[in-house]
Short mmCIF file of C-alpha atoms in Angstrom, two decimals:
data_model
loop_
_atom_site.label_atom_id
_atom_site.label_comp_id
_atom_site.label_asym_id
_atom_site.label_seq_id
_atom_site.Cartn_x
_atom_site.Cartn_y
_atom_site.Cartn_z
CA MET A 30 35.10 95.18 -19.95
CA LYS A 31 32.37 92.82 -19.77
CA PHE A 32 32.84 89.20 -19.75
CA GLN A 33 30.07 87.11 -20.93
CA ILE A 34 29.77 83.45 -21.25
CA PHE A 35 28.06 82.96 -24.44
CA GLY A 36 26.73 79.74 -25.56
CA SER A 37 27.97 76.87 -23.53
CA VAL A 38 27.15 73.21 -23.85
CA ALA A 39 27.54 70.61 -21.25
CA ALA A 40 27.51 67.12 -22.57
CA PHE A 41 27.40 64.12 -20.33
CA LEU A 42 28.51 60.99 -22.00
CA PHE A 43 27.55 57.81 -20.29
CA MET A 44 29.59 54.92 -21.43
CA PRO A 45 27.25 52.06 -22.21
CA VAL A 46 27.85 49.58 -19.43
CA ALA A 47 27.43 46.01 -20.36
CA HIS A 48 26.10 44.13 -17.41
CA ALA A 49 28.84 41.61 -16.81
CA GLN A 50 27.56 38.09 -16.78
CA VAL A 51 29.37 34.84 -16.26
CA SER A 52 28.47 31.29 -17.03
CA GLU A 53 30.04 28.04 -15.96
CA SER A 54 29.13 24.44 -16.63
CA ALA A 55 29.42 21.19 -14.76
CA ASP A 56 28.72 17.68 -15.94
CA ILE A 57 26.67 15.32 -13.83
CA MET A 58 27.11 11.57 -14.08
CA LEU A 59 25.11 9.09 -12.05
CA THR A 60 25.75 5.39 -12.54
CA ILE A 61 23.03 2.91 -11.75
CA GLN A 62 23.52 -0.81 -11.98
CA LYS A 63 21.06 -3.27 -10.61
CA GLU A 64 21.56 -7.00 -10.54
CA SER A 65 19.18 -8.71 -12.84
CA SER A 66 16.50 -10.44 -10.85
CA GLY A 67 16.96 -13.45 -13.15
CA PRO A 68 14.66 -16.41 -13.42
CA ALA A 69 12.59 -17.20 -10.36
CA ILE A 70 13.52 -20.11 -8.14
CA SER A 71 12.22 -21.16 -4.76
CA LEU A 72 12.68 -23.86 -2.16
CA THR A 73 9.85 -24.39 0.29
CA LYS A 74 8.54 -26.95 2.76
CA PHE A 75 12.02 -28.13 3.73
CA GLN A 76 11.54 -29.38 7.25
CA ASP A 77 13.55 -30.83 10.08
CA MET A 78 14.51 -34.47 9.76
CA ARG A 79 14.73 -36.74 12.72
CA PHE A 80 16.14 -40.18 13.25
CA SER A 81 15.06 -42.41 16.01
CA GLN A 82 16.07 -45.93 16.67
CA HIS A 83 12.56 -47.08 16.01
CA GLU A 84 12.56 -45.42 12.62
CA LEU A 85 15.83 -46.90 11.51
CA ILE A 86 15.53 -49.55 8.90
CA ASP A 87 18.16 -52.20 9.30
CA GLY A 88 19.70 -52.98 5.90
CA ASN A 89 22.80 -54.89 5.09
CA THR A 90 25.05 -51.87 5.02
CA SER A 91 23.18 -48.81 6.16
CA TYR A 92 20.38 -47.20 8.09
CA THR A 93 18.26 -44.63 6.29
CA SER A 94 15.98 -41.88 7.47
CA PRO A 95 12.43 -41.46 6.24
CA ILE A 96 12.68 -39.39 3.08
CA ASN A 97 12.13 -35.70 3.65
CA THR A 98 10.19 -34.23 0.76
CA PHE A 99 10.07 -30.57 -0.11
CA CYS A 100 9.25 -28.30 -3.03
CA VAL A 101 11.59 -26.73 -5.56
CA TYR A 102 10.28 -24.42 -8.25
CA SER A 103 12.56 -23.16 -10.99
CA GLU A 104 11.81 -21.26 -14.17
CA THR A 105 14.84 -22.87 -15.75
CA PRO A 106 14.65 -26.52 -16.88
CA THR A 107 17.47 -27.48 -14.55
CA PHE A 108 18.85 -26.02 -11.34
CA THR A 109 21.86 -26.57 -9.15
CA VAL A 110 21.95 -27.77 -5.55
CA GLU A 111 24.77 -27.10 -3.16
CA VAL A 112 24.81 -28.55 0.34
CA ASN A 113 26.59 -27.50 3.49
CA THR A 114 26.44 -29.00 6.94
CA ALA A 115 27.34 -27.54 10.31
CA ASN A 116 29.30 -30.63 11.45
CA ASN A 117 30.86 -31.72 8.17
CA ARG A 118 28.30 -34.44 7.46
CA LYS A 119 28.52 -35.90 10.94
CA LEU A 120 25.86 -36.23 13.59
CA VAL A 121 27.12 -35.03 16.96
CA ASP A 122 25.47 -35.13 20.37
CA SER A 123 23.81 -31.78 20.89
CA THR A 124 25.51 -31.31 24.26
CA GLU A 125 28.96 -31.97 22.82
CA LEU A 126 28.95 -29.93 19.62
CA ALA A 127 32.00 -27.97 20.74
CA ASP A 128 33.91 -31.02 21.89
CA PRO A 129 36.38 -32.22 19.24
CA ASP A 130 36.43 -35.62 20.92
CA ALA A 131 32.66 -36.00 20.84
CA ILE A 132 31.19 -39.17 19.38
CA LYS A 133 30.36 -38.60 15.72
CA ILE A 134 28.26 -40.55 13.27
CA HIS A 135 29.02 -40.09 9.59
CA TYR A 136 26.06 -39.96 7.27
CA THR A 137 25.38 -39.54 3.56
CA MET A 138 22.76 -37.54 1.66
CA GLY A 139 20.84 -38.30 -1.48
CA LEU A 140 18.22 -36.53 -3.56
CA SER A 141 15.26 -38.18 -5.28
CA GLU A 142 12.55 -37.02 -7.63
CA ILE A 143 9.19 -37.43 -5.95
CA ALA A 144 5.80 -38.20 -7.51
CA GLU A 145 2.62 -36.36 -6.52
CA ASP A 146 1.62 -39.31 -4.33
CA GLY A 147 4.92 -39.10 -2.42
CA SER A 148 6.57 -42.11 -4.00
CA VAL A 149 10.08 -42.00 -5.41
CA ILE A 150 10.21 -41.58 -9.19
CA GLN A 151 13.98 -41.88 -9.39
CA PHE A 152 17.10 -41.45 -7.30
CA LEU A 153 18.87 -38.33 -8.58
CA ASP A 154 22.30 -38.18 -6.95
CA SER A 155 24.29 -38.18 -3.76
CA ILE A 156 25.30 -34.73 -2.55
CA TYR A 157 28.34 -33.78 -0.49
CA PRO A 158 29.31 -30.64 1.39
CA GLY A 159 32.10 -28.73 -0.29
CA HIS A 160 31.49 -30.29 -3.68
CA ALA A 161 30.62 -28.32 -6.79
CA PRO A 162 26.89 -27.59 -7.14
CA GLU A 163 25.02 -30.58 -8.49
CA VAL A 164 22.85 -30.03 -11.56
CA ILE A 165 19.36 -31.40 -11.00
CA ASP A 166 16.72 -32.00 -13.64
CA ILE A 167 13.20 -32.52 -12.36
CA SER A 168 11.62 -30.42 -15.10
CA LYS A 169 8.86 -32.99 -15.57
CA SER A 170 7.92 -32.70 -11.91
CA MET A 171 7.64 -28.90 -11.59
CA ARG A 172 4.38 -28.24 -9.76
CA GLY A 173 4.34 -24.48 -9.28
CA GLU A 174 5.90 -22.37 -6.58
CA ASN A 175 4.02 -24.14 -3.78
CA CYS A 176 3.76 -27.66 -5.19
CA ASP A 177 0.08 -27.66 -4.34
CA THR A 178 -0.35 -31.13 -5.79
CA GLY A 179 2.59 -32.62 -3.89
CA ASN A 180 6.27 -32.02 -3.16
CA ASN A 181 8.58 -32.84 -6.02
CA ILE A 182 11.99 -33.61 -4.50
CA GLY A 183 13.20 -35.56 -1.48
CA LEU A 184 16.30 -35.74 0.69
CA ASP A 185 17.20 -38.89 2.54
CA LEU A 186 20.07 -39.52 4.90
CA GLY A 187 21.98 -42.73 5.18
CA ILE A 188 24.18 -44.04 7.95
CA ARG A 189 26.49 -46.90 7.18
CA LYS A 190 25.91 -49.68 9.67
CA VAL A 191 29.58 -49.87 10.49
CA ASN A 192 29.59 -46.20 11.46
CA PHE A 193 26.44 -46.54 13.50
CA ASP A 194 27.75 -49.61 15.32
CA ALA A 195 31.08 -47.91 16.01
CA ALA A 196 29.31 -44.97 17.61
CA LEU A 197 26.93 -47.21 19.49
CA GLU A 198 29.82 -48.95 21.21
CA LYS A 199 31.04 -45.64 22.64
CA LEU A 200 27.74 -44.56 24.18
CA GLU A 201 27.47 -44.53 27.95
CA PRO A 202 24.68 -46.76 29.20
CA GLY A 203 21.73 -44.98 30.75
CA ARG A 204 22.44 -41.61 29.18
CA ASP A 205 20.27 -39.99 26.51
CA TYR A 206 21.99 -38.79 23.41
CA GLU A 207 20.56 -36.53 20.75
CA PHE A 208 22.71 -36.63 17.64
CA VAL A 209 22.20 -33.57 15.48
CA ASP A 210 23.50 -31.69 12.48
CA THR A 211 22.24 -28.76 10.42
CA ILE A 212 21.91 -29.17 6.68
CA THR A 213 21.71 -26.14 4.42
CA LEU A 214 20.65 -26.50 0.80
CA THR A 215 21.31 -23.73 -1.69
CA ILE A 216 19.61 -23.86 -5.05
CA ALA A 217 20.18 -21.63 -8.07
CA PRO A 218 18.83 -21.56 -11.60
CA ASN A 219 21.13 -23.35 -14.02
CA LEU A 220 21.52 -20.74 -16.77
CA MET B 13 30.50 53.43 -7.46
CA ASN B 14 33.45 55.19 -8.99
CA LYS B 15 33.05 58.13 -11.15
CA THR B 16 35.88 59.19 -13.35
CA ILE B 17 35.97 62.48 -15.03
CA LEU B 18 37.86 61.78 -18.18
CA SER B 19 37.81 65.26 -19.44
CA GLY B 20 36.37 68.43 -18.31
CA LEU B 21 36.65 71.55 -20.24
CA SER B 22 35.32 74.95 -19.73
CA ALA B 23 35.79 77.88 -21.81
CA ILE B 24 34.98 81.42 -21.59
CA ALA B 25 34.13 83.49 -24.51
CA LEU B 26 35.30 86.97 -24.27
CA LEU B 27 33.15 89.68 -25.52
CA ALA B 28 35.06 92.79 -26.15
CA THR B 29 32.98 95.81 -26.37
CA GLY B 30 34.62 98.78 -27.89
CA ALA B 31 33.50 102.11 -29.06
CA VAL B 32 32.79 100.69 -32.40
CA ASN B 33 29.73 98.55 -32.57
CA ALA B 34 31.81 95.64 -33.36
CA GLN B 35 30.96 92.36 -31.84
CA VAL B 36 32.60 89.05 -32.03
CA THR B 37 31.33 85.86 -30.69
CA GLU B 38 33.15 82.66 -30.04
CA SER B 39 31.97 79.54 -28.44
CA VAL B 40 33.38 76.29 -27.27
CA ASP B 41 31.72 73.12 -26.21
CA VAL B 42 32.12 71.95 -22.74
CA GLY B 43 31.92 68.23 -22.12
CA VAL B 44 32.34 65.87 -19.30
CA THR B 45 32.60 62.13 -19.69
CA ILE B 46 31.56 59.90 -16.84
CA GLN B 47 32.20 56.19 -16.84
CA LYS B 48 30.64 54.04 -14.25
CA GLU B 49 32.68 50.95 -13.45
CA ALA B 50 31.04 47.83 -14.81
CA PRO B 51 29.75 45.47 -12.19
CA VAL B 52 31.78 42.33 -11.85
CA VAL B 53 30.62 38.81 -11.16
CA THR B 54 32.75 35.73 -11.11
CA ILE B 55 32.28 32.01 -10.67
CA SER B 56 35.29 30.06 -9.56
CA GLY B 57 36.14 26.72 -8.06
CA LEU B 58 33.29 24.88 -9.72
CA ASP B 59 34.18 21.22 -10.21
CA SER B 60 33.71 20.28 -13.82
CA ALA B 61 31.99 17.02 -12.96
CA MET B 62 29.75 15.60 -10.25
CA THR B 63 29.91 11.82 -10.22
CA SER B 64 28.16 9.25 -8.09
CA SER B 65 26.56 5.84 -8.27
CA TYR B 66 23.34 4.55 -6.76
CA ASP B 67 22.71 1.00 -5.56
CA GLY B 68 19.02 1.23 -4.79
CA ASP B 69 19.68 2.42 -1.27
CA ARG B 70 22.60 4.83 -1.15
CA PHE B 71 24.72 7.08 -3.28
CA SER B 72 28.46 6.44 -3.35
CA GLU B 73 29.09 10.19 -3.32
CA VAL B 74 26.89 13.09 -2.32
CA LEU B 75 26.07 15.09 -5.43
CA ARG B 76 27.29 18.49 -4.26
CA ASN B 77 29.56 21.05 -5.81
CA ASN B 78 31.09 23.68 -3.54
CA PHE B 79 32.31 26.74 -5.38
CA CYS B 80 32.63 30.52 -5.23
CA ILE B 81 30.34 33.24 -6.48
CA TYR B 82 31.50 36.83 -6.30
CA SER B 83 29.43 39.81 -7.27
CA SER B 84 30.37 43.45 -6.97
CA THR B 85 26.69 44.17 -6.61
CA VAL B 86 24.81 43.12 -3.53
CA ASN B 87 22.16 41.39 -5.53
CA PHE B 88 22.68 39.08 -8.43
CA SER B 89 20.59 36.59 -10.30
CA PHE B 90 21.36 32.91 -10.62
CA MET B 91 20.03 30.74 -13.40
CA LEU B 92 20.58 27.08 -14.11
CA GLU B 93 19.95 25.19 -17.31
CA GLY B 94 20.51 21.55 -18.19
CA THR B 95 20.79 19.88 -21.54
CA ASN B 96 17.80 17.62 -20.84
CA ASP B 97 15.41 20.22 -19.43
CA GLN B 98 11.73 19.70 -20.01
CA GLY B 99 9.06 22.08 -18.78
CA GLY B 100 11.37 23.66 -16.25
CA ASP B 101 12.40 20.29 -14.78
CA PHE B 102 15.88 18.83 -14.81
CA PHE B 103 16.61 15.33 -16.03
CA LEU B 104 19.50 12.93 -16.31
CA SER B 105 19.38 10.74 -19.38
CA ALA B 106 20.78 7.34 -20.25
CA PRO B 107 20.40 5.59 -23.61
CA GLY B 108 17.24 3.55 -23.75
CA GLU B 109 16.15 4.41 -20.22
CA THR B 110 13.46 6.60 -18.74
CA LEU B 111 14.61 10.14 -17.95
CA LEU B 112 15.65 10.46 -14.33
CA GLY B 113 14.44 13.65 -12.68
CA TYR B 114 16.55 15.58 -10.21
CA HIS B 115 16.27 18.81 -8.31
CA PRO B 116 19.20 21.22 -8.05
CA SER B 117 19.34 23.99 -5.50
CA LEU B 118 21.87 26.60 -4.47
CA SER B 119 22.73 27.09 -0.84
CA GLN B 120 25.00 29.26 1.23
CA ALA B 121 28.00 27.30 2.48
CA SER B 122 29.34 27.37 5.99
CA PRO B 123 33.06 27.88 6.58
CA THR B 124 33.32 24.11 7.06
CA GLY B 125 31.79 23.42 3.66
CA ASN B 126 28.35 22.34 4.79
CA ILE B 127 25.01 23.79 3.79
CA GLU B 128 24.23 26.77 5.97
CA ALA B 129 21.07 28.15 4.41
CA SER B 130 19.12 27.67 1.23
CA LEU B 131 19.43 30.51 -1.24
CA THR B 132 17.11 29.36 -3.99
CA GLY B 133 15.10 26.33 -2.94
CA GLU B 134 14.60 23.86 -5.77
CA LEU B 135 15.45 25.65 -8.97
CA THR B 136 13.35 25.78 -12.11
CA ALA B 137 15.35 25.26 -15.28
CA GLY B 138 15.92 28.47 -17.19
CA GLU B 139 14.36 30.66 -14.53
CA ALA B 140 16.62 33.26 -12.90
CA VAL B 141 16.40 33.64 -9.15
CA SER B 142 17.43 36.87 -7.45
CA ILE B 143 19.89 36.38 -4.60
CA ASP B 144 21.02 38.80 -1.93
CA GLY B 145 24.71 38.12 -1.47
CA ASN B 146 25.26 40.58 1.32
CA GLU B 147 25.87 37.95 3.96
CA PHE B 148 28.16 35.57 2.13
CA VAL B 149 29.90 37.19 -0.81
CA GLN B 150 33.61 37.60 -0.09
CA ASP B 151 36.37 38.50 -2.51
CA GLU B 152 36.54 37.34 -6.10
CA THR B 153 38.18 34.02 -5.33
CA CYS B 154 36.59 33.36 -1.94
CA THR B 155 39.90 33.35 -0.13
CA ASP B 156 38.32 32.22 3.14
CA TYR B 157 36.11 29.40 1.85
CA GLU B 158 33.93 28.51 -1.11
CA ASN B 159 30.72 30.30 -0.28
CA VAL B 160 27.99 28.43 -2.13
CA ILE B 161 26.94 24.82 -2.73
CA LEU B 162 25.10 23.43 -5.71
CA ALA B 163 23.32 20.33 -4.44
CA LEU B 164 21.28 17.79 -6.35
CA SER B 165 18.45 15.85 -4.80
CA PHE B 166 16.11 13.15 -6.03
CA TYR B 167 12.58 12.17 -5.18
CA ALA B 168 12.25 8.50 -4.28
CA TYR B 169 8.82 7.59 -5.63
CA GLY B 170 5.89 9.49 -7.02
CA ASN B 171 6.13 9.64 -10.78
CA PRO B 172 7.76 7.60 -13.56
CA ASN B 173 10.88 9.77 -13.48
CA ASP B 174 11.64 9.43 -9.78
CA LEU B 175 14.80 7.72 -8.65
CA ASN B 176 13.53 4.40 -7.34
CA THR B 177 10.85 4.12 -10.01
CA VAL B 178 13.58 4.36 -12.63
CA TYR B 179 15.81 2.06 -10.59
CA ASP B 180 13.04 -0.54 -10.36
CA SER B 181 12.56 -0.43 -14.11
CA ILE B 182 16.14 -1.53 -14.71
CA ASP B 183 16.35 -5.30 -14.86
CA ASP B 184 19.22 -6.20 -17.14
CA GLY B 185 22.17 -6.26 -14.74
CA LEU B 186 24.02 -3.75 -16.89
CA GLU B 187 25.60 -0.47 -15.91
CA HIS B 188 23.55 2.57 -16.88
CA VAL B 189 25.20 5.98 -16.88
CA PHE B 190 22.77 8.86 -16.52
CA THR B 191 24.21 12.23 -17.48
CA ASP B 192 23.36 15.87 -17.84
CA THR B 193 25.32 19.07 -18.26
CA LEU B 194 24.32 22.01 -16.12
CA THR B 195 25.15 25.55 -17.11
CA MET B 196 24.83 28.26 -14.51
CA THR B 197 24.62 31.93 -15.31
CA VAL B 198 25.23 34.68 -12.76
CA THR B 199 24.19 38.22 -13.62
CA PRO B 200 24.69 41.28 -11.43
CA GLU B 201 21.59 43.20 -10.52
CA LEU B 202 22.00 46.98 -10.39
#
């Protein structure tokens, strides 16, 4: 007996393999918000103010300082001014700023529109710390960002004579006093 | 690699030889089916959104997305596409604003969730990058920790689409939302 393998076939079947692939998505969200730069406004040439007895002008009711002129430039026709003072609108001896019992001299503040030659065109308004911003219109006196032809606004201080005299009575003879305060003006375009 | 023999047949044809010159022949086919297990890749743990805001100096949130890639093959390819792609670059868009360019990259994550090593560098949109996952691929759901980080970065200045150039161009005080949708595709490499 002879066994014979006759005709054989070997078939290899490869299953087609799909290359697995996955995809996922993610959303990206970036928020950007920038404050608008708004109309330009500037305050320059605001300088220290100084009283001295010799500079005081004796009026019926008050002493006034020489007017302190400076430059405001605003792209808007009007702008607002807000004022704050370190000693609540009182001059205090520089060595006694922390002393609640220190001698104090009340003063007032006023703004004026200034001509190119330095003269006062018109008194604008009194300004007070803690009050709402005052709207100022000196649109006819805008002279560029640097007021090259002359400052356009002025600040003057006034001391009522009664307040000055009251303080004067309390001063110690032979001692130098330097009454000081710090005034901060904040201006903003009036939109 | 698993090999499964689904069927294996063999047959023997018997040839009986008698005194008579009679001969019969029979045959059968023999077949074997082999199926190689399909490679598996998965993406899991990907946050559906990456949200942040920019104030001209800092981002409120770091634009990173930690997630898990698993591949049954050592090597796999990674491809990223965004809806605003142009010339291989990625962009965020906001109505009426200049396109904002950004640069995504994929990195290996450390167990603490920080970037451990870059896997792709800055990606080109629509261009697959081959990655060797030998050192960081875990199980399919990354039981230990999410093993990769998709991070977005921005150039500050240099062309009209850079972050601060676009930021500087905004001057209306309004909120601008820049968006894009990224789609990532992972393909096993055999």
